[in-house]
Amino acid sequence: MSGKIILITGSTGGIGKATAAELAKLGGYVIITGRDRSRGEAALAEIRRESGNDSAQLMLADLSSQKGVRELADSFIARHKRLDVLINNVGGLYGNRYETVDGIEATLALNHLCPFLLTLLLLPALRAGAPSRIVNVSSIGHKNVQRINFDDLQNIEYRGFLVYSQTKLANLLFTYELADRLNGERITVNALHPGIVQTDIGKTFCTERFFPDRKYVSCVFCFLAETLIRLFFKFDDLEKAAQACIYVAASSELDGVTGKYFDNNEQMVQSSLASYDKAAALRLWQVSSELTGCGEAAVAAEGRDPSPP
Ligand SMILES: NC(=O)c1ccc[n+]([C@@H]2O[C@H](COP(=O)([O-])OP(=O)(O)OC[C@H]3O[C@@H](n4cnc5c(N)ncnc54)[C@H](OP(=O)(O)O)[C@@H]3O)[C@@H](O)[C@H]2O)c1
């Protein structure tokens, strides 16, 4: 990965940070993102120290907002001529329904519309970096739902984990559709499940869902719940999750491989039947284009259209 420019979203903590640190160790020029400057700078310092690679950079953006996504893409393009690897890792799981500044349900906005919009905005940079890779961090949780509920895409009837699962299904529909649309270009698009790892994502959900006003009680509850779960279930470790991401982002075995899904053991596997539904993928693409104001011109259904989004 020496000298490769790698942008990884949601990388001031959790799986993203661990992946960024490993890619920096491999010599990559890694750009991490998060919302909070002090958390971001602490993560950056840790990544530089751990990897011994001082080139890592931080870019700040709230990626639940489309303005944030556009600003991130703009500042990336202003600083870099090309992008070799884009890892769409950022994701959230919320205990309650929120709307973003754009009036969009937050899980849909962060987990699906952000990677959709960011990827399309960065396509010129990915084309300049070709052969380049797009890696979408989905989840085995996509199997919890049978379809995208287009009748309630804004999740008015909010069921936290199912809403999350639906966005992870959306990651796969987007991956396969984009791979088809980029056919003939030297940009690959793949998705993966990183494993089940204890990160802030679960804690946030637990706090918001059960103890919205009692953070301290929530911490104690989470600790007890985690201890109990550990008696019956083995979490994957962060390093293994990072390796799963790195395999899809960097392995030479996957040169030219596109439109595939990998598990956390670095195996190419089938995703759910629903994820291969072409009609749903096309409909999702159309709705996502309408919600973001981007998409149709970036990649034509029949293949490359060089006009900018
Ligand atoms: N953990 C698991 O067991 C698991 C399983 C399957 C799939 N996944 C997937 O793996 C990915 C990473 O999950 P994780 O568990 O590592 O999550 P995490 O620990 O909660 O980390 C999330 C990262 O995203 C950033 N972030 C959150 N909201 C943001 C926003 N609105 N704008 C910009 N950045 C934001 C956070 O940074 P700041 O807070 O500093 O902004 C942090 O760096 C997600 O796509 C998730 O769906 C996780």
GROMACS .gro file of C-alpha atoms and ligand atoms in nm:
model
  357
    1MET     CA    1   0.000   0.000   0.000
    2SER     CA    2   0.305   0.221  -0.004
    3GLY     CA    3   0.213   0.567  -0.130
    4LYS     CA    4  -0.152   0.473  -0.193
    5ILE     CA    5  -0.401   0.743  -0.096
    6ILE     CA    6  -0.672   0.590   0.122
    7LEU     CA    7  -0.976   0.775   0.254
    8ILE     CA    8  -1.160   0.593   0.530
    9THR     CA    9  -1.474   0.745   0.677
   10GLY     CA   10  -1.566   0.713   1.045
   11SER     CA   11  -1.212   0.637   1.152
   12THR     CA   12  -1.159   0.824   1.477
   13GLY     CA   13  -1.277   0.515   1.664
   14GLY     CA   14  -1.386   0.155   1.632
   15ILE     CA   15  -1.320  -0.057   1.323
   16GLY     CA   16  -1.232   0.244   1.109
   17LYS     CA   17  -0.951   0.358   1.336
   18ALA     CA   18  -0.806   0.008   1.366
   19THR     CA   19  -0.818  -0.031   0.987
   20ALA     CA   20  -0.656   0.309   0.934
   21ALA     CA   21  -0.371   0.223   1.173
   22GLU     CA   22  -0.300  -0.106   0.994
   23LEU     CA   23  -0.311   0.055   0.650
   24ALA     CA   24  -0.073   0.326   0.772
   25LYS     CA   25   0.162   0.050   0.894
   26LEU     CA   26   0.158  -0.087   0.540
   27GLY     CA   27   0.283   0.251   0.416
   28GLY     CA   28  -0.050   0.394   0.298
   29TYR     CA   29  -0.119   0.768   0.298
   30VAL     CA   30  -0.426   0.742   0.517
   31ILE     CA   31  -0.690   1.011   0.564
   32ILE     CA   32  -0.920   0.958   0.860
   33THR     CA   33  -1.250   1.134   0.925
   34GLY     CA   34  -1.471   1.212   1.223
   35ARG     CA   35  -1.686   1.492   1.362
   36ASP     CA   36  -1.498   1.598   1.669
   37ARG     CA   37  -1.162   1.776   1.650
   38SER     CA   38  -1.018   1.661   1.983
   39ARG     CA   39  -1.127   1.299   1.932
   40GLY     CA   40  -0.993   1.318   1.577
   41GLU     CA   41  -0.656   1.460   1.679
   42ALA     CA   42  -0.618   1.200   1.953
   43ALA     CA   43  -0.694   0.923   1.702
   44LEU     CA   44  -0.453   1.072   1.449
   45ALA     CA   45  -0.172   1.090   1.704
   46GLU     CA   46  -0.236   0.728   1.805
   47ILE     CA   47  -0.239   0.607   1.442
   48ARG     CA   48   0.085   0.794   1.365
   49ARG     CA   49   0.252   0.660   1.681
   50GLU     CA   50   0.133   0.301   1.636
   51SER     CA   51   0.215   0.283   1.267
   52GLY     CA   52   0.534   0.487   1.269
   53ASN     CA   53   0.388   0.659   0.963
   54ASP     CA   54   0.355   1.035   1.004
   55SER     CA   55   0.173   1.094   0.678
   56ALA     CA   56  -0.175   1.015   0.818
   57GLN     CA   57  -0.416   1.311   0.799
   58LEU     CA   58  -0.747   1.408   0.959
   59MET     CA   59  -1.049   1.565   0.791
   60LEU     CA   60  -1.350   1.673   0.994
   61ALA     CA   61  -1.710   1.645   0.873
   62ASP     CA   62  -2.054   1.556   1.001
   63LEU     CA   63  -2.138   1.296   0.739
   64SER     CA   64  -2.505   1.272   0.833
   65SER     CA   65  -2.539   1.610   0.662
   66GLN     CA   66  -2.515   1.632   0.285
   67LYS     CA   67  -2.334   1.964   0.319
   68GLY     CA   68  -2.078   1.780   0.534
   69VAL     CA   69  -2.037   1.508   0.272
   70ARG     CA   70  -1.998   1.761  -0.008
   71GLU     CA   71  -1.746   1.966   0.192
   72LEU     CA   72  -1.542   1.654   0.265
   73ALA     CA   73  -1.539   1.560  -0.104
   74ASP     CA   74  -1.450   1.917  -0.205
   75SER     CA   75  -1.164   1.949   0.040
   76PHE     CA   76  -1.033   1.606  -0.054
   77ILE     CA   77  -1.034   1.698  -0.424
   78ALA     CA   78  -0.873   2.036  -0.351
   79ARG     CA   79  -0.582   1.861  -0.178
   80HIS     CA   80  -0.539   1.540  -0.376
   81LYS     CA   81  -0.523   1.466  -0.745
   82ARG     CA   82  -0.631   1.105  -0.707
   83LEU     CA   83  -0.784   0.852  -0.470
   84ASP     CA   84  -0.664   0.492  -0.467
   85VAL     CA   85  -0.897   0.344  -0.206
   86LEU     CA   86  -1.222   0.475  -0.059
   87ILE     CA   87  -1.346   0.285   0.244
   88ASN     CA   88  -1.706   0.376   0.327
   89ASN     CA   89  -1.697   0.267   0.688
   90VAL     CA   90  -1.895   0.532   0.876
   91GLY     CA   91  -2.213   0.401   1.031
   92GLY     CA   92  -2.453   0.450   1.318
   93LEU     CA   93  -2.720   0.257   1.507
   94TYR     CA   94  -2.961   0.475   1.698
   95GLY     CA   95  -3.200   0.396   1.980
   96ASN     CA   96  -3.445   0.662   1.868
   97ARG     CA   97  -3.553   0.824   1.545
   98TYR     CA   98  -3.368   1.144   1.458
   99GLU     CA   99  -3.377   1.365   1.156
  100THR     CA  100  -3.068   1.527   1.009
  101VAL     CA  101  -3.042   1.891   0.908
  102ASP     CA  102  -3.161   1.777   0.566
  103GLY     CA  103  -3.481   1.638   0.718
  104ILE     CA  104  -3.375   1.278   0.654
  105GLU     CA  105  -3.391   0.996   0.907
  106ALA     CA  106  -3.040   0.975   1.053
  107THR     CA  107  -2.960   0.606   0.991
  108LEU     CA  108  -3.060   0.631   0.627
  109ALA     CA  109  -2.862   0.955   0.593
  110LEU     CA  110  -2.540   0.834   0.754
  111ASN     CA  111  -2.531   0.466   0.659
  112HIS     CA  112  -2.658   0.480   0.304
  113LEU     CA  113  -2.688   0.830   0.159
  114CYS     CA  114  -2.343   0.933   0.283
  115PRO     CA  115  -2.156   0.649   0.106
  116PHE     CA  116  -2.379   0.694  -0.200
  117LEU     CA  117  -2.312   1.068  -0.232
  118LEU     CA  118  -1.948   1.063  -0.123
  119THR     CA  119  -1.860   0.785  -0.366
  120LEU     CA  120  -2.024   0.956  -0.661
  121LEU     CA  121  -1.861   1.290  -0.577
  122LEU     CA  122  -1.521   1.121  -0.552
  123LEU     CA  123  -1.553   0.921  -0.875
  124PRO     CA  124  -1.333   1.166  -1.071
  125ALA     CA  125  -1.056   1.117  -0.811
  126LEU     CA  126  -1.106   0.740  -0.816
  127ARG     CA  127  -1.087   0.746  -1.195
  128ALA     CA  128  -0.763   0.942  -1.170
  129GLY     CA  129  -0.632   0.676  -0.928
  130ALA     CA  130  -0.742   0.375  -1.135
  131PRO     CA  131  -0.694   0.091  -1.077
  132SER     CA  132  -0.875   0.197  -0.761
  133ARG     CA  133  -1.107   0.039  -0.510
  134ILE     CA  134  -1.428   0.125  -0.328
  135VAL     CA  135  -1.495  -0.077  -0.014
  136ASN     CA  136  -1.835  -0.060   0.154
  137VAL     CA  137  -1.856  -0.179   0.513
  138SER     CA  138  -2.192  -0.354   0.537
  139SER     CA  139  -2.294  -0.612   0.796
  140ILE     CA  140  -2.426  -0.964   0.830
  141GLY     CA  141  -2.720  -0.778   0.990
  142HIS     CA  142  -2.844  -0.706   0.635
  143LYS     CA  143  -3.000  -1.053   0.654
  144ASN     CA  144  -3.243  -0.936   0.924
  145VAL     CA  145  -3.463  -0.772   0.662
  146GLN     CA  146  -3.619  -0.917   0.349
  147ARG     CA  147  -3.642  -0.595   0.152
  148ILE     CA  148  -3.608  -0.218   0.155
  149ASN     CA  149  -3.935  -0.071   0.271
  150PHE     CA  150  -3.976   0.198   0.006
  151ASP     CA  151  -4.318   0.287   0.151
  152ASP     CA  152  -4.147   0.410   0.468
  153LEU     CA  153  -3.793   0.491   0.361
  154GLN     CA  154  -3.779   0.770   0.619
  155ASN     CA  155  -3.852   0.514   0.891
  156ILE     CA  156  -4.141   0.700   1.045
  157GLU     CA  157  -4.232   0.373   1.213
  158TYR     CA  158  -3.896   0.346   1.388
  159ARG     CA  159  -3.752   0.009   1.487
  160GLY     CA  160  -3.385   0.079   1.555
  161PHE     CA  161  -3.211  -0.246   1.470
  162LEU     CA  162  -3.430  -0.321   1.168
  163VAL     CA  163  -3.375   0.030   1.036
  164TYR     CA  164  -2.999  -0.027   1.072
  165SER     CA  165  -3.027  -0.366   0.900
  166GLN     CA  166  -3.213  -0.207   0.612
  167THR     CA  167  -2.931   0.042   0.558
  168LYS     CA  168  -2.680  -0.244   0.557
  169LEU     CA  169  -2.892  -0.413   0.289
  170ALA     CA  170  -2.885  -0.080   0.104
  171ASN     CA  171  -2.501  -0.089   0.120
  172LEU     CA  172  -2.510  -0.417  -0.072
  173LEU     CA  173  -2.769  -0.308  -0.328
  174PHE     CA  174  -2.556   0.002  -0.388
  175THR     CA  175  -2.235  -0.203  -0.414
  176TYR     CA  176  -2.372  -0.438  -0.678
  177GLU     CA  177  -2.545  -0.165  -0.876
  178LEU     CA  178  -2.237   0.057  -0.877
  179ALA     CA  179  -2.017  -0.237  -0.980
  180ASP     CA  180  -2.248  -0.290  -1.280
  181ARG     CA  181  -2.242   0.077  -1.369
  182LEU     CA  182  -1.862   0.096  -1.345
  183ASN     CA  183  -1.825  -0.209  -1.569
  184GLY     CA  184  -1.536  -0.147  -1.806
  185GLU     CA  185  -1.365   0.101  -1.577
  186ARG     CA  186  -1.071   0.006  -1.359
  187ILE     CA  187  -1.256   0.080  -1.035
  188THR     CA  188  -1.373  -0.213  -0.827
  189VAL     CA  189  -1.655  -0.200  -0.570
  190ASN     CA  190  -1.694  -0.463  -0.300
  191ALA     CA  191  -1.862  -0.496   0.037
  192LEU     CA  192  -1.788  -0.684   0.355
  193HIS     CA  193  -1.905  -0.785   0.698
  194PRO     CA  194  -1.627  -0.700   0.947
  195GLY     CA  195  -1.744  -0.929   1.231
  196ILE     CA  196  -1.930  -0.853   1.552
  197VAL     CA  197  -1.705  -0.624   1.755
  198GLN     CA  198  -1.755  -0.430   2.075
  199THR     CA  199  -1.735  -0.068   1.972
  200ASP     CA  200  -1.921   0.254   2.052
  201ILE     CA  201  -2.192   0.168   1.800
  202GLY     CA  202  -2.361  -0.077   2.040
  203LYS     CA  203  -2.312   0.145   2.343
  204THR     CA  204  -2.472   0.442   2.171
  205PHE     CA  205  -2.773   0.231   2.078
  206CYS     CA  206  -2.807   0.092   2.430
  207THR     CA  207  -2.778   0.433   2.597
  208GLU     CA  208  -3.025   0.602   2.365
  209ARG     CA  209  -3.273   0.319   2.368
  210PHE     CA  210  -3.285   0.237   2.736
  211PHE     CA  211  -3.119   0.514   2.939
  212PRO     CA  212  -3.141   0.838   2.743
  213ASP     CA  213  -3.099   1.061   3.048
  214ARG     CA  214  -2.884   0.836   3.264
  215LYS     CA  215  -2.544   0.791   3.102
  216TYR     CA  216  -2.382   0.656   3.418
  217VAL     CA  217  -2.651   0.390   3.469
  218SER     CA  218  -2.618   0.304   3.103
  219CYS     CA  219  -2.241   0.249   3.136
  220VAL     CA  220  -2.295   0.010   3.426
  221PHE     CA  221  -2.574  -0.168   3.239
  222CYS     CA  222  -2.361  -0.199   2.924
  223PHE     CA  223  -2.073  -0.340   3.126
  224LEU     CA  224  -2.297  -0.600   3.294
  225ALA     CA  225  -2.472  -0.687   2.968
  226GLU     CA  226  -2.140  -0.727   2.786
  227THR     CA  227  -2.005  -0.949   3.063
  228LEU     CA  228  -2.316  -1.165   3.043
  229ILE     CA  229  -2.306  -1.185   2.664
  230ARG     CA  230  -1.940  -1.285   2.677
  231LEU     CA  231  -2.038  -1.594   2.877
  232PHE     CA  232  -2.236  -1.725   2.579
  233PHE     CA  233  -2.093  -1.545   2.280
  234LYS     CA  234  -1.748  -1.461   2.153
  235PHE     CA  235  -1.707  -1.114   2.007
  236ASP     CA  236  -1.461  -1.073   1.722
  237ASP     CA  237  -1.162  -0.861   1.801
  238LEU     CA  238  -1.096  -0.524   1.645
  239GLU     CA  239  -0.774  -0.640   1.479
  240LYS     CA  240  -0.956  -0.919   1.299
  241ALA     CA  241  -1.227  -0.677   1.180
  242ALA     CA  242  -0.956  -0.441   1.054
  243GLN     CA  243  -0.788  -0.730   0.869
  244ALA     CA  244  -1.120  -0.813   0.700
  245CYS     CA  245  -1.140  -0.452   0.574
  246ILE     CA  246  -0.774  -0.451   0.468
  247TYR     CA  247  -0.816  -0.774   0.276
  248VAL     CA  248  -1.088  -0.620   0.059
  249ALA     CA  249  -0.909  -0.285   0.036
  250ALA     CA  250  -0.560  -0.407  -0.037
  251SER     CA  251  -0.516  -0.775  -0.119
  252SER     CA  252  -0.364  -0.837  -0.462
  253GLU     CA  253  -0.580  -1.152  -0.476
  254LEU     CA  254  -0.873  -0.919  -0.538
  255ASP     CA  255  -0.722  -0.720  -0.826
  256GLY     CA  256  -1.004  -0.674  -1.075
  257VAL     CA  257  -1.261  -0.848  -0.850
  258THR     CA  258  -1.578  -0.639  -0.828
  259GLY     CA  259  -1.939  -0.660  -0.710
  260LYS     CA  260  -1.868  -0.916  -0.438
  261TYR     CA  261  -1.935  -0.958  -0.068
  262PHE     CA  262  -1.682  -1.090   0.183
  263ASP     CA  263  -1.723  -1.220   0.536
  264ASN     CA  264  -1.493  -1.150   0.829
  265ASN     CA  265  -1.284  -1.456   0.745
  266GLU     CA  266  -1.180  -1.302   0.414
  267GLN     CA  267  -1.404  -1.540   0.222
  268MET     CA  268  -1.613  -1.436  -0.077
  269VAL     CA  269  -1.969  -1.534   0.022
  270GLN     CA  270  -2.324  -1.486  -0.100
  271SER     CA  271  -2.524  -1.210   0.063
  272SER     CA  272  -2.899  -1.240   0.112
  273LEU     CA  273  -3.132  -1.302  -0.182
  274ALA     CA  274  -3.282  -0.956  -0.127
  275SER     CA  275  -2.943  -0.793  -0.187
  276TYR     CA  276  -2.935  -0.921  -0.547
  277ASP     CA  277  -3.275  -0.776  -0.634
  278LYS     CA  278  -3.196  -0.563  -0.940
  279ALA     CA  279  -3.532  -0.383  -0.939
  280ALA     CA  280  -3.479  -0.281  -0.577
  281ALA     CA  281  -3.124  -0.165  -0.656
  282LEU     CA  282  -3.248   0.052  -0.942
  283ARG     CA  283  -3.526   0.197  -0.733
  284LEU     CA  284  -3.288   0.266  -0.445
  285TRP     CA  285  -3.047   0.436  -0.684
  286GLN     CA  286  -3.324   0.656  -0.818
  287VAL     CA  287  -3.453   0.753  -0.473
  288SER     CA  288  -3.099   0.816  -0.348
  289SER     CA  289  -3.032   1.039  -0.649
  290GLU     CA  290  -3.346   1.237  -0.571
  291LEU     CA  291  -3.261   1.269  -0.202
  292THR     CA  292  -2.902   1.379  -0.265
  293GLY     CA  293  -2.938   1.560  -0.595
  294CYS     CA  294  -2.658   1.344  -0.732
  295GLY     CA  295  -2.628   1.020  -0.916
  296GLU     CA  296  -2.777   0.995  -1.258
  297ALA     CA  297  -2.501   1.178  -1.441
  298ALA     CA  298  -2.213   1.033  -1.239
  299VAL     CA  299  -2.240   0.684  -1.381
  300ALA     CA  300  -2.483   0.601  -1.654
  301ALA     CA  301  -2.677   0.277  -1.624
  302GLU     CA  302  -2.508   0.146  -1.939
  303GLY     CA  303  -2.156   0.227  -1.823
  304ARG     CA  304  -1.930   0.524  -1.788
  305ASP     CA  305  -2.054   0.875  -1.844
  306PRO     CA  306  -1.763   1.111  -1.789
  307SER     CA  307  -1.978   1.416  -1.708
  308PRO     CA  308  -1.937   1.529  -1.346
  309PRO     CA  309  -2.224   1.469  -1.101
  310LIG     N1  310  -1.923  -0.309   1.553
  310LIG     C1  311  -1.981  -0.413   1.494
  310LIG     O1  312  -2.005  -0.518   1.555
  310LIG     C2  313  -2.017  -0.405   1.348
  310LIG     C3  314  -2.072  -0.521   1.287
  310LIG     C4  315  -2.104  -0.516   1.152
  310LIG     C5  316  -2.083  -0.399   1.079
  310LIG     N2  317  -2.033  -0.289   1.141
  310LIG     C6  318  -2.014  -0.168   1.059
  310LIG     O2  319  -1.880  -0.121   1.075
  310LIG     C7  320  -1.876   0.021   1.058
  310LIG     C8  321  -1.800   0.084   1.172
  310LIG     O3  322  -1.868   0.055   1.293
  310LIG     P1  323  -1.800   0.070   1.437
  310LIG     O4  324  -1.862  -0.037   1.519
  310LIG     O5  325  -1.654   0.081   1.426
  310LIG     O6  326  -1.863   0.211   1.483
  310LIG     P2  327  -1.815   0.315   1.596
  310LIG     O7  328  -1.718   0.253   1.689
  310LIG     O8  329  -1.940   0.372   1.653
  310LIG     O9  330  -1.736   0.426   1.511
  310LIG     C9  331  -1.805   0.510   1.428
  310LIG    C10  332  -1.712   0.611   1.362
  310LIG    O10  333  -1.793   0.693   1.281
  310LIG    C11  334  -1.781   0.829   1.321
  310LIG     N3  335  -1.912   0.892   1.310
  310LIG    C12  336  -2.026   0.857   1.374
  310LIG     N4  337  -2.126   0.938   1.337
  310LIG    C13  338  -2.074   1.026   1.247
  310LIG    C14  339  -2.127   1.134   1.173
  310LIG     N5  340  -2.255   1.173   1.184
  310LIG     N6  341  -2.045   1.201   1.090
  310LIG    C15  342  -1.917   1.166   1.079
  310LIG     N7  343  -1.859   1.066   1.146
  310LIG    C16  344  -1.938   0.997   1.231
  310LIG    C17  345  -1.729   0.825   1.462
  310LIG    O11  346  -1.648   0.940   1.481
  310LIG     P3  347  -1.680   1.061   1.581
  310LIG    O12  348  -1.773   1.011   1.688
  310LIG    O13  349  -1.545   1.102   1.628
  310LIG    O14  350  -1.743   1.163   1.492
  310LIG    C18  351  -1.641   0.701   1.458
  310LIG    O15  352  -1.514   0.734   1.405
  310LIG    C19  353  -2.022   0.065   1.047
  310LIG    O16  354  -2.055   0.082   0.911
  310LIG    C20  355  -2.101  -0.052   1.103
  310LIG    O17  356  -2.229  -0.061   1.047
  310LIG    C21  357  -1.999  -0.289   1.272
   0.00000   0.00000   0.00000
